[in-house]
Each structure stands twice: as C-alpha cells, then as structure tokens.
PDB file of C-alpha atoms in Angstrom:
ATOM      1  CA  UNK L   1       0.000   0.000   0.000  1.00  0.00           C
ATOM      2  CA  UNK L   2       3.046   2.093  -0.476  1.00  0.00           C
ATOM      3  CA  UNK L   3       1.970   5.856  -2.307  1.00  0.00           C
ATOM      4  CA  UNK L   4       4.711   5.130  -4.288  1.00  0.00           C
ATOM      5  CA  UNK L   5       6.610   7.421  -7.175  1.00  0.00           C
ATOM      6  CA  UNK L   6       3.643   9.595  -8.661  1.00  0.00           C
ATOM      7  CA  UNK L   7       2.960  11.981 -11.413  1.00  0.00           C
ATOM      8  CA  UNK L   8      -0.133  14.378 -11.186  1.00  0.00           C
ATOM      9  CA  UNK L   9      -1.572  16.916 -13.364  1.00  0.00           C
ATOM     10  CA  UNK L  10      -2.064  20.281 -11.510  1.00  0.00           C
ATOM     11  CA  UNK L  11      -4.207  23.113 -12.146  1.00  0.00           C
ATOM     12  CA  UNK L  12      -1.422  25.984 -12.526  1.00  0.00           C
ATOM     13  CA  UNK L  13      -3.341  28.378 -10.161  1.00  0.00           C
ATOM     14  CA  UNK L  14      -3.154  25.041  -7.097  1.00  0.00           C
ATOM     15  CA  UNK L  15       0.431  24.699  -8.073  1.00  0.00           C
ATOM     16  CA  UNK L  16       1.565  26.956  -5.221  1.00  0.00           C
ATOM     17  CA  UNK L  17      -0.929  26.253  -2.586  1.00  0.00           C
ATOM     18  CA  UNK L  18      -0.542  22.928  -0.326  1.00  0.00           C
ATOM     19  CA  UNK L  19      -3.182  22.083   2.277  1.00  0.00           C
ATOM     20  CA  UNK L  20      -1.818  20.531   5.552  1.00  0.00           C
ATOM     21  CA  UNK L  21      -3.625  17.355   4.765  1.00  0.00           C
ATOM     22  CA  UNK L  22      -1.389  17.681   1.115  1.00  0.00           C
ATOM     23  CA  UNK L  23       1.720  18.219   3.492  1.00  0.00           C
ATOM     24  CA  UNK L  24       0.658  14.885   5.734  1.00  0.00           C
ATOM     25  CA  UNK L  25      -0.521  12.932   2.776  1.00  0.00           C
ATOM     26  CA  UNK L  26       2.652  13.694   1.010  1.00  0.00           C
ATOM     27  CA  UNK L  27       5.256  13.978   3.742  1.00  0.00           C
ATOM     28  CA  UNK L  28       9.132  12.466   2.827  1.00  0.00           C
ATOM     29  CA  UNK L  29       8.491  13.105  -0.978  1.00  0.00           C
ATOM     30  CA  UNK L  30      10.399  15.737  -3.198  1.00  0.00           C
ATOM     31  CA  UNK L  31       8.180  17.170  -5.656  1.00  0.00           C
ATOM     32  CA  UNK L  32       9.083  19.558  -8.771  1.00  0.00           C
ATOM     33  CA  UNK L  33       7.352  20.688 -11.761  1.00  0.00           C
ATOM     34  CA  UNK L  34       8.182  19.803 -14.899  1.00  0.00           C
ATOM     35  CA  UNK L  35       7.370  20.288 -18.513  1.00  0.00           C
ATOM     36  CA  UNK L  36       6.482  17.274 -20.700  1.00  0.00           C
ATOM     37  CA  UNK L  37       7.279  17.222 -24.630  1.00  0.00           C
ATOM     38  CA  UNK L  38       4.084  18.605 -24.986  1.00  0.00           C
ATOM     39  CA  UNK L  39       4.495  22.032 -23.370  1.00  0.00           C
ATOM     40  CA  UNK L  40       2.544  21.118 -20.288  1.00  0.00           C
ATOM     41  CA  UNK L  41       3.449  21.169 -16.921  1.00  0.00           C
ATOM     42  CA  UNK L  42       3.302  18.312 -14.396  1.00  0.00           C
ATOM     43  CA  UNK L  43       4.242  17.876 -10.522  1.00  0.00           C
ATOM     44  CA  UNK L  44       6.772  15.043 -10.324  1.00  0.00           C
ATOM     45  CA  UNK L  45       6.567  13.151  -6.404  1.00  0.00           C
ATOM     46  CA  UNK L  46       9.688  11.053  -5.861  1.00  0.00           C
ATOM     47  CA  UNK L  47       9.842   9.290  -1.881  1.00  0.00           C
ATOM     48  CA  UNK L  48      12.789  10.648  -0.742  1.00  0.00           C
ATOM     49  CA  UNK L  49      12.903  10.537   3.133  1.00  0.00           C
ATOM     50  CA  UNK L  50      13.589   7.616   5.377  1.00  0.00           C
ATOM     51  CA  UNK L  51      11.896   4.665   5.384  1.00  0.00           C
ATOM     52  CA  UNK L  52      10.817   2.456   8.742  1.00  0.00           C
ATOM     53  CA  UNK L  53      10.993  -0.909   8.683  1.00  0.00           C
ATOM     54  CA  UNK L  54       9.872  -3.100  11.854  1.00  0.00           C
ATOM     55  CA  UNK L  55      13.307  -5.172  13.312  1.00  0.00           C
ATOM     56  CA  UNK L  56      11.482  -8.129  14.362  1.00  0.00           C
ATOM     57  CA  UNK L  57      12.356 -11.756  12.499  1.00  0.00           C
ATOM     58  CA  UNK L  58       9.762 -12.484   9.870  1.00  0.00           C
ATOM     59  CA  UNK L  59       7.819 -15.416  11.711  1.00  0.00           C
ATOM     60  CA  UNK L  60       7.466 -12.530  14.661  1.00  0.00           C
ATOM     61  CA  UNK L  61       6.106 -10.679  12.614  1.00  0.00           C
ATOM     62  CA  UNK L  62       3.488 -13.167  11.266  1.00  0.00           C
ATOM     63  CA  UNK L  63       2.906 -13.821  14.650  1.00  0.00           C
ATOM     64  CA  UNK L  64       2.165 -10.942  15.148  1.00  0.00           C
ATOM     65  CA  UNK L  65      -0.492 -10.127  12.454  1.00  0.00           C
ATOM     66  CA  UNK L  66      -2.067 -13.040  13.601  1.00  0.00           C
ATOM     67  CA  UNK L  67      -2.577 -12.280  17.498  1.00  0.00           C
ATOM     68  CA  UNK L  68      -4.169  -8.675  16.158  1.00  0.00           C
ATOM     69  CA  UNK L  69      -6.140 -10.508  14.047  1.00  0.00           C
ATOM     70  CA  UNK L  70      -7.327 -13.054  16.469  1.00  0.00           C
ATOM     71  CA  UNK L  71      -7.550 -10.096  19.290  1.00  0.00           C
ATOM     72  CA  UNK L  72      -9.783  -7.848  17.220  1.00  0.00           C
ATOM     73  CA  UNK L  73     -11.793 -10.811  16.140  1.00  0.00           C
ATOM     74  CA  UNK L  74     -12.803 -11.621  19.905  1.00  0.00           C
ATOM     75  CA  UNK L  75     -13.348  -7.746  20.411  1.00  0.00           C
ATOM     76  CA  UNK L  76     -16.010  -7.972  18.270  1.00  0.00           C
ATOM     77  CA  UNK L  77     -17.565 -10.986  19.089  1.00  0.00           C
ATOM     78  CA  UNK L  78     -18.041 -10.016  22.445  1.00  0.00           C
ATOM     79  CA  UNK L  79     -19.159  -6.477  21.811  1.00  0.00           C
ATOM     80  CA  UNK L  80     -21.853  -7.801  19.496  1.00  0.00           C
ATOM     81  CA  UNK L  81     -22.970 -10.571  22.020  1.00  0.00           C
ATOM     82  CA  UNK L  82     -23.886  -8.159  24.042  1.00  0.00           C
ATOM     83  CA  UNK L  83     -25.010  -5.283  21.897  1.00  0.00           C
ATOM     84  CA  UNK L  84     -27.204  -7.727  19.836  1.00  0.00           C
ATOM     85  CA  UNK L  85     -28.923  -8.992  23.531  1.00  0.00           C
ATOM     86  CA  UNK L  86     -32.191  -8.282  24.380  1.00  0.00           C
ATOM     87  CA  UNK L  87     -30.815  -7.134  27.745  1.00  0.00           C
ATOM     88  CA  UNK L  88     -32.542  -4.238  29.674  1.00  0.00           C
ATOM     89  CA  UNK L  89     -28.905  -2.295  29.867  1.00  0.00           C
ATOM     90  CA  UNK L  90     -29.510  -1.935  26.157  1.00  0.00           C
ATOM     91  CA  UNK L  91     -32.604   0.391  26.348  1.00  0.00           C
ATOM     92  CA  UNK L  92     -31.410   3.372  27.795  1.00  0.00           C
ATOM     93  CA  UNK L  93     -29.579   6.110  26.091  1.00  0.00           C
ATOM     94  CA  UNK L  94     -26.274   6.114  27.861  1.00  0.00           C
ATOM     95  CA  UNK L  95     -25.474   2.680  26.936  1.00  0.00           C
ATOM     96  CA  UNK L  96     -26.583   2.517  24.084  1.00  0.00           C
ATOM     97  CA  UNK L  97     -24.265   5.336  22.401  1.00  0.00           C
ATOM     98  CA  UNK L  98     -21.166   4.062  23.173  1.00  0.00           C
ATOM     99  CA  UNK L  99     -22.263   1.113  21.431  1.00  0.00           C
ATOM    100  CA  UNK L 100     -23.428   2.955  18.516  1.00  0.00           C
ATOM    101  CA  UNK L 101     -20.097   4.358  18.313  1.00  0.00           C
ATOM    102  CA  UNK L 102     -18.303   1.302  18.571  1.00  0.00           C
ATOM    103  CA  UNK L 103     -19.586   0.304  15.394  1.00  0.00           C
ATOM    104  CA  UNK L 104     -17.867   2.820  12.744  1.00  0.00           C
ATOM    105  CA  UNK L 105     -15.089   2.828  15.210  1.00  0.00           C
ATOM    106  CA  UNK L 106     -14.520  -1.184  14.865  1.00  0.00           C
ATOM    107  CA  UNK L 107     -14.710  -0.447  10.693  1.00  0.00           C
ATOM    108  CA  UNK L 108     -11.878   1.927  10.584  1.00  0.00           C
ATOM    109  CA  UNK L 109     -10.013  -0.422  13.296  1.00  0.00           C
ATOM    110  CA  UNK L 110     -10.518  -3.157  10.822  1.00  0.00           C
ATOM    111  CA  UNK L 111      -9.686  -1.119   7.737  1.00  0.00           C
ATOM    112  CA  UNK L 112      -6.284   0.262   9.761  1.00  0.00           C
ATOM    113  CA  UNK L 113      -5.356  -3.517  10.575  1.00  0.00           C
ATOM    114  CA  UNK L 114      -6.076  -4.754   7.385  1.00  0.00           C
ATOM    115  CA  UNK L 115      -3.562  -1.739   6.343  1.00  0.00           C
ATOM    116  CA  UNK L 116      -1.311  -2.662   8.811  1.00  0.00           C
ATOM    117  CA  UNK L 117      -1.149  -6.349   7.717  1.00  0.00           C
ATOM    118  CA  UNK L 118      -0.374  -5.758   3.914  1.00  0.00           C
ATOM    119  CA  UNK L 119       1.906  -2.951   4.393  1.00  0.00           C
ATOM    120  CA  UNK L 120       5.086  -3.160   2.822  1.00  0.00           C
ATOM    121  CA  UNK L 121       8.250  -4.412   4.553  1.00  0.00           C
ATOM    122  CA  UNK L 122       9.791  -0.342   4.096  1.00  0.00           C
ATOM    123  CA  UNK L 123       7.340   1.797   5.171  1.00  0.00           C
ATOM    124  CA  UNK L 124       7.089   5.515   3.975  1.00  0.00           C
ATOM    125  CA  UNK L 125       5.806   7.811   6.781  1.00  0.00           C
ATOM    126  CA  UNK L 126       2.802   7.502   5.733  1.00  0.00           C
ATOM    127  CA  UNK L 127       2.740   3.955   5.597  1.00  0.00           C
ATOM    128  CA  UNK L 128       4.025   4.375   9.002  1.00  0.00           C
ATOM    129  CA  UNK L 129       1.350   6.456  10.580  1.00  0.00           C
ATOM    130  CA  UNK L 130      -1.453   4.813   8.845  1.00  0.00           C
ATOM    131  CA  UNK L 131      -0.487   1.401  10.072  1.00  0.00           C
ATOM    132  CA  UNK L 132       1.354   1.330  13.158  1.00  0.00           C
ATOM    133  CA  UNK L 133       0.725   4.368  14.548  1.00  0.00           C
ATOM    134  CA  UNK L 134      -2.999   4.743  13.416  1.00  0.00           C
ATOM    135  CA  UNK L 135      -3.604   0.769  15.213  1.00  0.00           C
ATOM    136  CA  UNK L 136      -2.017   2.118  18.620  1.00  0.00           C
ATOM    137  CA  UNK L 137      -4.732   5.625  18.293  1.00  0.00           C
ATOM    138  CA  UNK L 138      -7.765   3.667  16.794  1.00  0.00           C
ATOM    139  CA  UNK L 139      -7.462   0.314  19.441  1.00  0.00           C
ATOM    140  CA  UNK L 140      -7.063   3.052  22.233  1.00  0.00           C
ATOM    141  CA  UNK L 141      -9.728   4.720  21.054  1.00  0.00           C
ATOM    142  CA  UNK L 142     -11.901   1.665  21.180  1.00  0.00           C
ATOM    143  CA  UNK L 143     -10.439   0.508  24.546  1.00  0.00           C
ATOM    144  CA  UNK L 144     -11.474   4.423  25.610  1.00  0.00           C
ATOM    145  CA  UNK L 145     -15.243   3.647  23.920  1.00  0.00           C
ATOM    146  CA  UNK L 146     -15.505  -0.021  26.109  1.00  0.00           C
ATOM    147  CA  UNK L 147     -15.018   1.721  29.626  1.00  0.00           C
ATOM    148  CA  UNK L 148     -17.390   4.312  28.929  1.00  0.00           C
ATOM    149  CA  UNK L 149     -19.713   1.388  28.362  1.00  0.00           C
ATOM    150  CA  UNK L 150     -18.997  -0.453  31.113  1.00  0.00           C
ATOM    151  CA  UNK L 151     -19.225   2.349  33.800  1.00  0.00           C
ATOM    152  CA  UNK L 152     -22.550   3.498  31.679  1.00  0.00           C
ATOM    153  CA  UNK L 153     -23.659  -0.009  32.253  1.00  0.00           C
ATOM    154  CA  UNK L 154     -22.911  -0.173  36.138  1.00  0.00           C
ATOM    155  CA  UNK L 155     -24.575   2.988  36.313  1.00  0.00           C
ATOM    156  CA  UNK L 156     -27.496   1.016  35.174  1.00  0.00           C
ATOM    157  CA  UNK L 157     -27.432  -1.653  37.108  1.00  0.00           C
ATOM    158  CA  UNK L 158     -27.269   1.084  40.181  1.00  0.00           C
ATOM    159  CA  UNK L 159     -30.293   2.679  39.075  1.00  0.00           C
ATOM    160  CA  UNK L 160     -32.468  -0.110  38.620  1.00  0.00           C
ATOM    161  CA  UNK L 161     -31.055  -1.992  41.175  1.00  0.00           C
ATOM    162  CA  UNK L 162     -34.445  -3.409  42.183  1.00  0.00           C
ATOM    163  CA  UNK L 163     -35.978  -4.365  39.039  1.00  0.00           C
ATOM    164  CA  UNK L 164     -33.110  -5.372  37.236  1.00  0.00           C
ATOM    165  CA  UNK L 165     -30.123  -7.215  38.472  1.00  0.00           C
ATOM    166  CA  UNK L 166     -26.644  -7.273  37.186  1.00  0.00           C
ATOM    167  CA  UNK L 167     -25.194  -9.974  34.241  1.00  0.00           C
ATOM    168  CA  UNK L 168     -22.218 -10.755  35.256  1.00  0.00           C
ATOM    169  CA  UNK L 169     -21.181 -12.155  31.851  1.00  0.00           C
ATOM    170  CA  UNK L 170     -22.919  -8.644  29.796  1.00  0.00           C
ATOM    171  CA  UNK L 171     -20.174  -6.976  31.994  1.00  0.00           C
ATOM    172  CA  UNK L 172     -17.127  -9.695  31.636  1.00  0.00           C
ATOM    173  CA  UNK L 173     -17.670  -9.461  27.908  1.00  0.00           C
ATOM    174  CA  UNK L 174     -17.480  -5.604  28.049  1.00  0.00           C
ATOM    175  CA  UNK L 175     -13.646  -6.046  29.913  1.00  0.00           C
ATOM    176  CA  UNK L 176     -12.606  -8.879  27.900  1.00  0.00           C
ATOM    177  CA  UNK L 177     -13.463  -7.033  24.407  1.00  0.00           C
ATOM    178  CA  UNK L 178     -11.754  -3.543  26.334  1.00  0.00           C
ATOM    179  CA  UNK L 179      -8.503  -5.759  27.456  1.00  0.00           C
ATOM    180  CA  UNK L 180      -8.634  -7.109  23.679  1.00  0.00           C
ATOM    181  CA  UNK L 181      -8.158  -3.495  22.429  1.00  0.00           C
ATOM    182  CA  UNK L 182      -6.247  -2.503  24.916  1.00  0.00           C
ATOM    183  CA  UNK L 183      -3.778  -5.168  24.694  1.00  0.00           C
ATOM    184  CA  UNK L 184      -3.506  -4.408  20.459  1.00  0.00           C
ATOM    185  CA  UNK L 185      -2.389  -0.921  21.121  1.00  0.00           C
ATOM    186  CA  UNK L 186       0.036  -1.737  23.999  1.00  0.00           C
ATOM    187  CA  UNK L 187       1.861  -4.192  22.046  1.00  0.00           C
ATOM    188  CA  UNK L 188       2.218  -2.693  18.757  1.00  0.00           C
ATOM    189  CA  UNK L 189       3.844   1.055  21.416  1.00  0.00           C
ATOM    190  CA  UNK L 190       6.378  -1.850  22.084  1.00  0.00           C
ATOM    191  CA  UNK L 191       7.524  -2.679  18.636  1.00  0.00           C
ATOM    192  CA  UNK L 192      10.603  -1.966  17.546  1.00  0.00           C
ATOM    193  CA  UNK L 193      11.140   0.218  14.418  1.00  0.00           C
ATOM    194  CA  UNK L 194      14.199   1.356  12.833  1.00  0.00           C
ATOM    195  CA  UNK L 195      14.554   4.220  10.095  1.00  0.00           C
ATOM    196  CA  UNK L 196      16.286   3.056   7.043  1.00  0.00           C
ATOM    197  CA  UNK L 197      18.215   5.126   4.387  1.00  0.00           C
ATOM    198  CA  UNK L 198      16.263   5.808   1.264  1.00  0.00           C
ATOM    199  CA  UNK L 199      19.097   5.106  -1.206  1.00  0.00           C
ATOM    200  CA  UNK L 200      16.726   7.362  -4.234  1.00  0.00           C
ATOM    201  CA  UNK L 201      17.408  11.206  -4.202  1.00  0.00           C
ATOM    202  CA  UNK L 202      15.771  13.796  -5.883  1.00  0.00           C
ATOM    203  CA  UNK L 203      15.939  17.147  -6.746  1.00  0.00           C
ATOM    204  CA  UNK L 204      12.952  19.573  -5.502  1.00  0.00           C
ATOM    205  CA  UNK L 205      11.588  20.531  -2.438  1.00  0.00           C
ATOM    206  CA  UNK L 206      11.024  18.193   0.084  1.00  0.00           C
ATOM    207  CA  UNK L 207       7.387  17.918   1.832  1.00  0.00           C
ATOM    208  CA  UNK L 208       7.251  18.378   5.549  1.00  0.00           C
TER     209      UNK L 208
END
C-alpha cells in the first residue's frame, strides 16, 4: 500500500498552494514541476525521506499479524454478544451510544489492521502512521469507547437496582473485548522500528 513514485496533473493556479492534509498525505516526498514534450506542466513526487521498517524476524512478525487478528476478532464478538442482547442495559440512552459508536469505530479499526497487515516491509511515513501508529490511536480509542460502556452499564445496574439485576457475563464481555483493544495498542507502542536510508534522491523541495 506504499503511495509510491507519482505523477499528477495540476491546475497551474493550485500549483503553489498545499493544504496541511497535502503536506501529511505527502510527507518524505520531493516534488518539482516539470514540462512534458508537450508544453505542459506536471508535478513530479519522488519518496525521498527515510523509510521504517519493523526489526522483528519475519515469523514474529506473522505472529504478530495473527494475534491482532485473532484479538480484534474476539473484540467484536463479544461487543456484538452483548449489543445484539435483548438485555434491559440496552434500552437506555447512555449505553446505548457508546455502542453505537463502537460500530464505525470497529470499521476503521478493521480497515487500519487490514492496512497494517499488507503494508510493505519499508514503510514511507505515511505507511508508518497509517499502520502502526494509526492501530495504537484507533485500538485506544476503542479501549477508551468499552469503559465508557462499562461504567454506563454499572450505572445502570445502580439505578435499577431493584428491578433489574446485574449480568455478570454482559459486563465480563465488556472487559474482555476492552482488554482485547487494549492489549492491540500496547503491544504494537512496544515494537521496535528502525529508520532506514532511502538510497533514491531527488531534486525539488522536500514535503514536511
């Protein structure tokens, strides 16, 4: 999923003006414009910066795509146990919105591990921040959205105390799919990941 070497056609009046998302999107490449045989003018990207590259042994690293894999998989086979119940904690507002937002939160997890596990053995920085940076944030982020559901759901289970009484195994699921998360983002802070020397240079500015 590397960006790669690219050649786009610009607009000349954008050809001075780069958003910060350009900037981010962009960042380690050298860009110049150039004139083809034609007369027209192109902006040529080259990757020029560092690349990162992760130092553990190949079958680690397998290994490791797989326990992500299998982690994220029991993540959401708990949360949907429970959020497809038809348990009384799941009527009320406050529990029922961190679930809600659990759901396009477990997409994008699922899109960034899917990233993460294709990725190319040298990583740009953007292949960098996408995968193993972005699985640390979005994993958090999800570990963040489970204890707001659990409290929410012992706040519940306070309330109606006398008409409803606590499932122990709605709220075991809730800290097993939370430690899941949690335990994604913990061990990919761990990984070690060395910068590399991009052997390609290129004239132009370089994007920061």
């Amino acid at each position: 999923m590397r960006l790669g070497n690219h050649d786009f056609e610009e607009p000349a009046e954008e050809r001075m003006y780069h958003s910060r998302l350009y900037h981010r999107h962009f960042e380690g490449y050298s860009e110049k414009v150039v004139t083809k045989a034609n007369g027209k003018k192109k902006i040529s990207r080259v990757y020029t910066a560092s690349y990162y590259r992760c130092t553990l042994s190949k079958a680690s690293k397998i290994l490791l795509r797989f326990l992500y894999l299998f982690l994220t998989i029991l993540a959401v086979v708990f949360s949907l146990r429970n959020g497809l119940s038809d348990a009384d904690v799941n009527l009320v507002w406050y529990t029922a919105l961190p679930q809600a937002i659990l759901v396009p939160a477990f997409l994008w997890a699922a899109y960034t591990l899917l990233y993460y596990i294709f990725t190319f053995h040298d990583m740009t920085i953007g292949d960098y921040r996408s995968s193993s940076t972005g699985l640390q944030k979005v994993f958090f982020a999800l570990f963040l959205l489970h204890c707001v559901w659990f409290f929410s759901s012992i706040l519940f289970y306070i309330i109606h105390a006398g008409s409803s009484s606590p499932s122990i195994m709605y709220l075991l699921r809730i800290v097993l799919s939370a430690v899941a998360c949690y335990s994604v983002s913990a061990t990919e802070n761990r990984i070690p990941y060395s910068k590399i020397e991009n052997p390609v240079s290129a004239s132009g500015v370089e994007i920061h």
